[in-house]
Short mmCIF file of C-alpha atoms in Angstrom, two decimals:
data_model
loop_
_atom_site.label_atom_id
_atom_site.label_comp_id
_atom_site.label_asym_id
_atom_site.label_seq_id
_atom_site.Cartn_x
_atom_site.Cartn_y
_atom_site.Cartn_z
CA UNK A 1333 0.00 0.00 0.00
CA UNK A 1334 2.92 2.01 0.85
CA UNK A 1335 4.28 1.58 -2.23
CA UNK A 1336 1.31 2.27 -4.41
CA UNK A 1337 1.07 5.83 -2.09
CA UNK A 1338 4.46 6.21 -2.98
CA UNK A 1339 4.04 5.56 -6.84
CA UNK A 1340 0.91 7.74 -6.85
CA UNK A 1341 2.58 10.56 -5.86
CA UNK A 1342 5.67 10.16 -8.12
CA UNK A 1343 3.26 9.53 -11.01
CA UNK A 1344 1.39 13.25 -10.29
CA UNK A 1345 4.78 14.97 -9.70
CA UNK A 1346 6.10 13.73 -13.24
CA UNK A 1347 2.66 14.24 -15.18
CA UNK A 1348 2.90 17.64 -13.28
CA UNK A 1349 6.24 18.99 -14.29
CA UNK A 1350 5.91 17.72 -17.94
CA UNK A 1351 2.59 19.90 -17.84
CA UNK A 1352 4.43 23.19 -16.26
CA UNK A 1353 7.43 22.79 -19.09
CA UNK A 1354 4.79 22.27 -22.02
CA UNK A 1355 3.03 25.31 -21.25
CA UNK A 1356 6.64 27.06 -20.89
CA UNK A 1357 7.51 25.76 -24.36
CA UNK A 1358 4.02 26.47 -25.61
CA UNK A 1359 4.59 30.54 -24.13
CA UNK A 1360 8.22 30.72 -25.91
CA UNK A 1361 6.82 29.20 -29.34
CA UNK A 1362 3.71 32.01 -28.59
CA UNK A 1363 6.31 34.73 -28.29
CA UNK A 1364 8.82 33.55 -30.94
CA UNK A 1365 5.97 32.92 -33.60
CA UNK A 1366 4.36 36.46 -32.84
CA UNK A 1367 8.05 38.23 -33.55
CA UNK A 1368 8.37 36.20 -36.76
CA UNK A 1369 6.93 37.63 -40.20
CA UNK A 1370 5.27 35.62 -42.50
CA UNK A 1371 6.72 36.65 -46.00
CA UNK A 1372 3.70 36.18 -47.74
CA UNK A 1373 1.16 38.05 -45.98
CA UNK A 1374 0.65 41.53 -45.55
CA UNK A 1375 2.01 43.10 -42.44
CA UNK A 1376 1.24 39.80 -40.62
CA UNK A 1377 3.09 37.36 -38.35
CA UNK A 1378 3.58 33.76 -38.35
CA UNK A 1379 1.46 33.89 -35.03
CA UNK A 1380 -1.42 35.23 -36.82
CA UNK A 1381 -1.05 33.45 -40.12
CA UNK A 1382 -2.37 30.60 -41.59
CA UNK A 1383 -0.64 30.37 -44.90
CA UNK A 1384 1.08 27.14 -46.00
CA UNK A 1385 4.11 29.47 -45.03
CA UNK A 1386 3.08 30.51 -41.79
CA UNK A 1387 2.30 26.48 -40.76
CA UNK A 1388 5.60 25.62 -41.96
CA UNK A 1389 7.49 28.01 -39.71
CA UNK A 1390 5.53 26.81 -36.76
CA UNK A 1391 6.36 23.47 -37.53
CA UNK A 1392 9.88 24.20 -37.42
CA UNK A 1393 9.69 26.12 -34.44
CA UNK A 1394 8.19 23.83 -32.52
CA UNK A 1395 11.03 21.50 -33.59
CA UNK A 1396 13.86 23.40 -32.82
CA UNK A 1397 12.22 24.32 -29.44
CA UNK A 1398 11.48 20.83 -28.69
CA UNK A 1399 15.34 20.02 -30.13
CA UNK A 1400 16.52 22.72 -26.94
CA UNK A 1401 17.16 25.51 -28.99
CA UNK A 1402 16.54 28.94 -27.39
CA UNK A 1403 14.46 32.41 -28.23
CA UNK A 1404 17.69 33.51 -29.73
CA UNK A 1405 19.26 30.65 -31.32
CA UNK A 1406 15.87 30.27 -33.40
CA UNK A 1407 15.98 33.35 -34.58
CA UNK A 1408 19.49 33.55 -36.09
CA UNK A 1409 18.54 29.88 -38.23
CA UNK A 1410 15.46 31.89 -39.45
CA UNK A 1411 17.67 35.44 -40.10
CA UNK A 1412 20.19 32.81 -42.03
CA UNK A 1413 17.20 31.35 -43.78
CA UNK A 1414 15.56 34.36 -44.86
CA UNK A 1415 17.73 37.50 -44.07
CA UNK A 1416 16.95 39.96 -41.09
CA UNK A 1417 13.76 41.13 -42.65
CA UNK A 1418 11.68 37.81 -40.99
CA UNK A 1419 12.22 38.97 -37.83
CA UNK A 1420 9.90 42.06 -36.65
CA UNK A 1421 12.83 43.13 -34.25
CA UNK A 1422 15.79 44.34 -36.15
CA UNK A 1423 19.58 44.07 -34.59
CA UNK A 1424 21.49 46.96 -34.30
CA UNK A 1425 23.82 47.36 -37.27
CA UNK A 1426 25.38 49.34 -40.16
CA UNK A 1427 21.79 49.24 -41.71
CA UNK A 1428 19.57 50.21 -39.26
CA UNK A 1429 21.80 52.96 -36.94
CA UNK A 1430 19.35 55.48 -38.41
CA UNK A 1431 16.08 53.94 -37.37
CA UNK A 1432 17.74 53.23 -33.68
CA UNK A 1433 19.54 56.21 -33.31
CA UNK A 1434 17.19 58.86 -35.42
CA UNK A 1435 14.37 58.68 -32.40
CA UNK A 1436 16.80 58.76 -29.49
CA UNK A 1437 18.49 61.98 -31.36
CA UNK A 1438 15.48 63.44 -31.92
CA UNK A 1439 14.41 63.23 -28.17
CA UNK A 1440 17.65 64.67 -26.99
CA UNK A 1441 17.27 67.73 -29.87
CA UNK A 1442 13.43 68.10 -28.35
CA UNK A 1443 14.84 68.35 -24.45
CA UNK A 1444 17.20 70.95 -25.46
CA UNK A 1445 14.92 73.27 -27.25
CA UNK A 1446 12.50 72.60 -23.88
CA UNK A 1447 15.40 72.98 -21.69
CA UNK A 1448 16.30 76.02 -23.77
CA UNK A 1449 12.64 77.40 -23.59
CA UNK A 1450 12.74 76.94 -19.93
CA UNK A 1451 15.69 78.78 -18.91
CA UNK A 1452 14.99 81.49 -21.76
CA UNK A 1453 11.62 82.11 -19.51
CA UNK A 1454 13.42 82.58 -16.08
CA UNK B 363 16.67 85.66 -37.44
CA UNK B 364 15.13 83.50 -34.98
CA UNK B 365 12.17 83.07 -37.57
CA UNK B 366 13.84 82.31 -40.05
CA UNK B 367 16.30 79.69 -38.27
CA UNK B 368 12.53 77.92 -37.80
CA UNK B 369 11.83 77.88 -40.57
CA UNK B 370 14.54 76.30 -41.80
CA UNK B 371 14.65 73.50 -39.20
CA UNK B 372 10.56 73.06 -40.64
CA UNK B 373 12.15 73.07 -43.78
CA UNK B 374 14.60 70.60 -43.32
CA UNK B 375 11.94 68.46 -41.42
CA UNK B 376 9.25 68.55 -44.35
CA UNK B 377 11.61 67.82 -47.12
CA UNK B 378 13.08 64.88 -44.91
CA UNK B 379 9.63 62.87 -44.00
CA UNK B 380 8.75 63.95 -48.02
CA UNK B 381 11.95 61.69 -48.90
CA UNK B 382 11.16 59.02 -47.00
CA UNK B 383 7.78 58.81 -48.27
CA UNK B 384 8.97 58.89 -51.49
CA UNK B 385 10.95 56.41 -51.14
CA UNK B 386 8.40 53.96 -49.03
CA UNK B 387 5.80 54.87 -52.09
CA UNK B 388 8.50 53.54 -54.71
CA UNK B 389 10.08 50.15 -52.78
CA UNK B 390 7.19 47.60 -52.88
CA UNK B 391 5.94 46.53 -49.65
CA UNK B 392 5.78 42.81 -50.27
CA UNK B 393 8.78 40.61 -49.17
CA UNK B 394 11.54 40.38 -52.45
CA UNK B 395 13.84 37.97 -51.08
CA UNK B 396 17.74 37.94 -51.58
CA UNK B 397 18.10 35.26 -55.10
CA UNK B 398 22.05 35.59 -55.31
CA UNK B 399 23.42 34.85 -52.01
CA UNK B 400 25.68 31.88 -51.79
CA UNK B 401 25.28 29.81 -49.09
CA UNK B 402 25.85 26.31 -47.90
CA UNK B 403 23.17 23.59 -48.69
CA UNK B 404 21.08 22.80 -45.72
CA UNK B 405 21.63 19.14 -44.08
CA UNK B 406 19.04 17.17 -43.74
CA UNK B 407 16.96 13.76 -44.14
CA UNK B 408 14.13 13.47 -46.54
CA UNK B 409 11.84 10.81 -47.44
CA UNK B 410 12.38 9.20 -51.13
CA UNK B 411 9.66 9.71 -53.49
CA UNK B 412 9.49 6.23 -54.77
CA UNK B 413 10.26 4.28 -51.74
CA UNK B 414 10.00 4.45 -48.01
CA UNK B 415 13.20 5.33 -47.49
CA UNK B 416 15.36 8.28 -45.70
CA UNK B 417 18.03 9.73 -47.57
CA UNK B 418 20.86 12.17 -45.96
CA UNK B 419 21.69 15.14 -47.99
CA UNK B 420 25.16 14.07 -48.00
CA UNK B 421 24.04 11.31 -49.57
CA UNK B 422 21.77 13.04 -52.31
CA UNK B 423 24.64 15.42 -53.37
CA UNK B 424 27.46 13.37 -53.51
CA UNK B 425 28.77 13.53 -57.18
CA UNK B 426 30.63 16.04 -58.47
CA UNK B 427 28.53 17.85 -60.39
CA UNK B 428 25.53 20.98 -60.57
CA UNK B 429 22.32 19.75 -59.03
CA UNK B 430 19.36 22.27 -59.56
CA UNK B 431 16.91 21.49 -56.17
CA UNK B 432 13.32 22.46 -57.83
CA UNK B 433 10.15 22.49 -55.33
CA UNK B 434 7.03 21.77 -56.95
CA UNK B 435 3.75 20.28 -56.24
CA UNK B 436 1.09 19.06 -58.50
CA UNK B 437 -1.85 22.13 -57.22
CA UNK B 438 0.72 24.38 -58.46
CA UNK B 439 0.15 26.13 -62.04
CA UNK B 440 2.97 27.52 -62.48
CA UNK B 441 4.93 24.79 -62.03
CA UNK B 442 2.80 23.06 -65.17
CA UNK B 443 4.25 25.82 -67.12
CA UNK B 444 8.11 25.19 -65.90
CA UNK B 445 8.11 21.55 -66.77
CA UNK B 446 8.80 21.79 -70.26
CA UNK B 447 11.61 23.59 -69.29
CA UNK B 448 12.96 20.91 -66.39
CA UNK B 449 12.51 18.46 -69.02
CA UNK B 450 14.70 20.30 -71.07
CA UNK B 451 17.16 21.22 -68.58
CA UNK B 452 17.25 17.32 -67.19
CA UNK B 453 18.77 16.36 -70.51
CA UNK B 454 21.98 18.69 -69.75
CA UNK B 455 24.71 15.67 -68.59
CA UNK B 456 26.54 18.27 -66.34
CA UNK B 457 23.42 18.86 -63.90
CA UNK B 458 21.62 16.83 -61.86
CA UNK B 459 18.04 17.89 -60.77
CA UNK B 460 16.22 17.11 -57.77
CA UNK B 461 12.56 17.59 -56.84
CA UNK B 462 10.83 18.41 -53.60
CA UNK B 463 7.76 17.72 -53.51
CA UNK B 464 6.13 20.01 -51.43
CA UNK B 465 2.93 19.57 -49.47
CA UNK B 466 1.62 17.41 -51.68
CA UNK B 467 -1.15 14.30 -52.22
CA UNK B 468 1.89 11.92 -53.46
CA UNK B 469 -1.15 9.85 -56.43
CA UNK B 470 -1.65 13.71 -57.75
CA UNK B 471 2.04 14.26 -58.03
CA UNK B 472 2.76 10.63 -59.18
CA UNK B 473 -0.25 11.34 -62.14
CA UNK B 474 1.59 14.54 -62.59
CA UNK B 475 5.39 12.97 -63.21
CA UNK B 476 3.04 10.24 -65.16
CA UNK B 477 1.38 12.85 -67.26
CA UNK B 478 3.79 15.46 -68.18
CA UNK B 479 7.35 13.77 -67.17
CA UNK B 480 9.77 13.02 -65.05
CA UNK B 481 12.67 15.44 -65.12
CA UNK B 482 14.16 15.14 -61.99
CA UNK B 483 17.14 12.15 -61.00
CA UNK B 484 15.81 11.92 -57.50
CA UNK B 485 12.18 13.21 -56.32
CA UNK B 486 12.35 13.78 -52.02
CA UNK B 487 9.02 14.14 -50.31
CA UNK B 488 8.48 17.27 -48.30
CA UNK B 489 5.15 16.54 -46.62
CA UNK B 490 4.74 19.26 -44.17
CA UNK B 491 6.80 22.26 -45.80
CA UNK B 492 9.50 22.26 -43.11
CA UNK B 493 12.27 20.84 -45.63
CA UNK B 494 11.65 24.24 -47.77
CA UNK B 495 11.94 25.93 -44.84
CA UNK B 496 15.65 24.51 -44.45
CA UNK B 497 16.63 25.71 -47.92
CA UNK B 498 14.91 28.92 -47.17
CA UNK B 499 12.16 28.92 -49.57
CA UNK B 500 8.75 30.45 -48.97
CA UNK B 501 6.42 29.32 -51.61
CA UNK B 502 6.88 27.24 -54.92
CA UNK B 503 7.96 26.77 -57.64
CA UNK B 504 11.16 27.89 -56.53
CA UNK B 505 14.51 26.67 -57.97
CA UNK B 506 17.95 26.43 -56.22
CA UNK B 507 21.32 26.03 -58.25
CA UNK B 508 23.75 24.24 -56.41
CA UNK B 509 27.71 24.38 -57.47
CA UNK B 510 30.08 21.59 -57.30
CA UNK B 511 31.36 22.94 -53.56
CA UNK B 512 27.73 22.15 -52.78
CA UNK B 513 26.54 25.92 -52.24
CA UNK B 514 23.69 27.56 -53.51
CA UNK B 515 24.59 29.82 -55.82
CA UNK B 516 21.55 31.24 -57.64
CA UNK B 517 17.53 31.06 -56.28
CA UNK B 518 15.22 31.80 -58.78
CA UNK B 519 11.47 32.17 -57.04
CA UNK B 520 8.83 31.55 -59.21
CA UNK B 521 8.86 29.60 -62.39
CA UNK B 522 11.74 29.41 -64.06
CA UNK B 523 11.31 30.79 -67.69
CA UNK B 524 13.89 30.11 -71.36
CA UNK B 525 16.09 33.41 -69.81
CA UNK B 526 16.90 31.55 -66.76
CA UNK B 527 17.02 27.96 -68.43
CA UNK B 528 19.68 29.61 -70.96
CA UNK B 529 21.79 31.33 -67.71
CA UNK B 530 21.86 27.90 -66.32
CA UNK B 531 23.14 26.12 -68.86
CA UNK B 532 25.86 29.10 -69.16
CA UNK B 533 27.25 28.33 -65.47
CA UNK B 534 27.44 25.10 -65.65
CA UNK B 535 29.38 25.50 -69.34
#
């Protein structure tokens, strides 16, 4: 009786955790998918998708997920695949200094003028 | 002066958002992807057309030669109209051409090779899309020229057409 107790409870504990780390693979898949574009639709992402395209990606998301791949590691065998355009989040580089820098510049050029504005009016 | 320094900076401002506009209204905003990037072909294991058995890439590209990778399936059209044109291209003896059969019902793609053909050396089955994926294709027909240092060296999307057929033929010369 013991044992069967004993068994019982091992048996929940295991079904348990495999539970918690599907949903945690099912959450990263969720978040991966919804940062990928699907090339064939219009403004769309994988996530939302459900081209022959779109299913495709999943597929091989779920696989490299399931394979132990992580968030970022997926991402750079989809940016070799299909260049940085796939991914909705672009990487800081030679490319795309102006569309990180431009807003940050154009913050700090705002907050002078105010700054300016300010201290003109004292 | 002060005006006219705000001015300018509007100026400057209008004429810069105008430019990018310009330019967003001229690049079209569906996805051209990159056809003449060389890279390495993708290893894998793929199901044989004709038989139940798994082939390794290493396996399918072994000889020394130019193997065109063509995806098709037998729902598309356009693919109808690039056969004649595979057909032709399979009876080159320096190229090899293999199909990928992509997301296909394999009796419509074997009445397909029955009906109009069979071009290719070695047909692999790519059930679920995933092996297109790997050579980083997003639709078919798409086309993949591979060198003898087994990298991809031209991707034509789309059906291939006589212009392309004849640019082929001249690498591989």
């Amino acid at each position: 009786m013991k044992i069967l107790k004993i068994f019982i409870i091992f048996f929940l504990v295991t079904s348990f955790s495999e539970l918690k780390s599907d949903e945690a693979n099912d959450t990263l898949k969720n978040t991966i998918l919804k940062n990928i574009r699907c090339l064939i639709c219009q403004g769309q992402s994988v996530y939302d998708s459900e081209s022959e395209f779109a299913s495709s990606i999943k597929l091989i998301v779920d696989r490299k997920i399931n394979e132990g791949l992580k968030e970022k590691q997926i991402y750079q065998f989809l940016r070799e695949k299909y260049g940085d355009w796939v991914i909705f989040d672009p990487q800081l580089k030679k490319n795309t200094y102006v569309l990180w820098l431009l807003p940050l510049l154009l913050f700090m050029v705002g907050g002078a003028i105010i700054f300016k504005k300010l201290n003109n009016q004292k | 002066m002060k005006n006219k320094f705000s001015l300018f900076v509007v100026v400057i401002f209008l004429s810069f958002c105008f430019i990018i506009f310009y330019k967003g209204l001229n690049t079209p905003n569906n996805y051209t992807p990159k056809v003449s990037e060389r890279k390495n072909i993708p290893t894998f294991k793929a199901k044989n057309f004709d038989s139940d058995n798994y082939i390794n890439s290493d396996k399918i590209f072994e000889e020394n030669t130019f193997y065109i990778v063509n995806i098709w399936a037998s729902w598309c059209v356009p693919c109808r109209a690039e056969h004649p044109l595979l057909m032709q291209l399979s009876k080159n003896q320096s190229i090899k051409l293999i199909g990928l059969n992509y997301r296909d019902n394999f009796n419509n793609a074997k009445k397909f090779i029955d009906d109009f053909g069979n071009p290719y050396s070695r047909i692999l089955i790519d059930k679920d899309g995933t092996l297109g994926v790997e050579f980083g294709a997003y639709g078919v027909p798409e086309t993949f020229l591979i060198d003898r240092n087994k990298d991809i060296i031209k991707k034509f999307v789309g059906p291939i057409n006589q212009e392309i057929v004849d640019e082929i033929k001249l690498i591989i010369k």
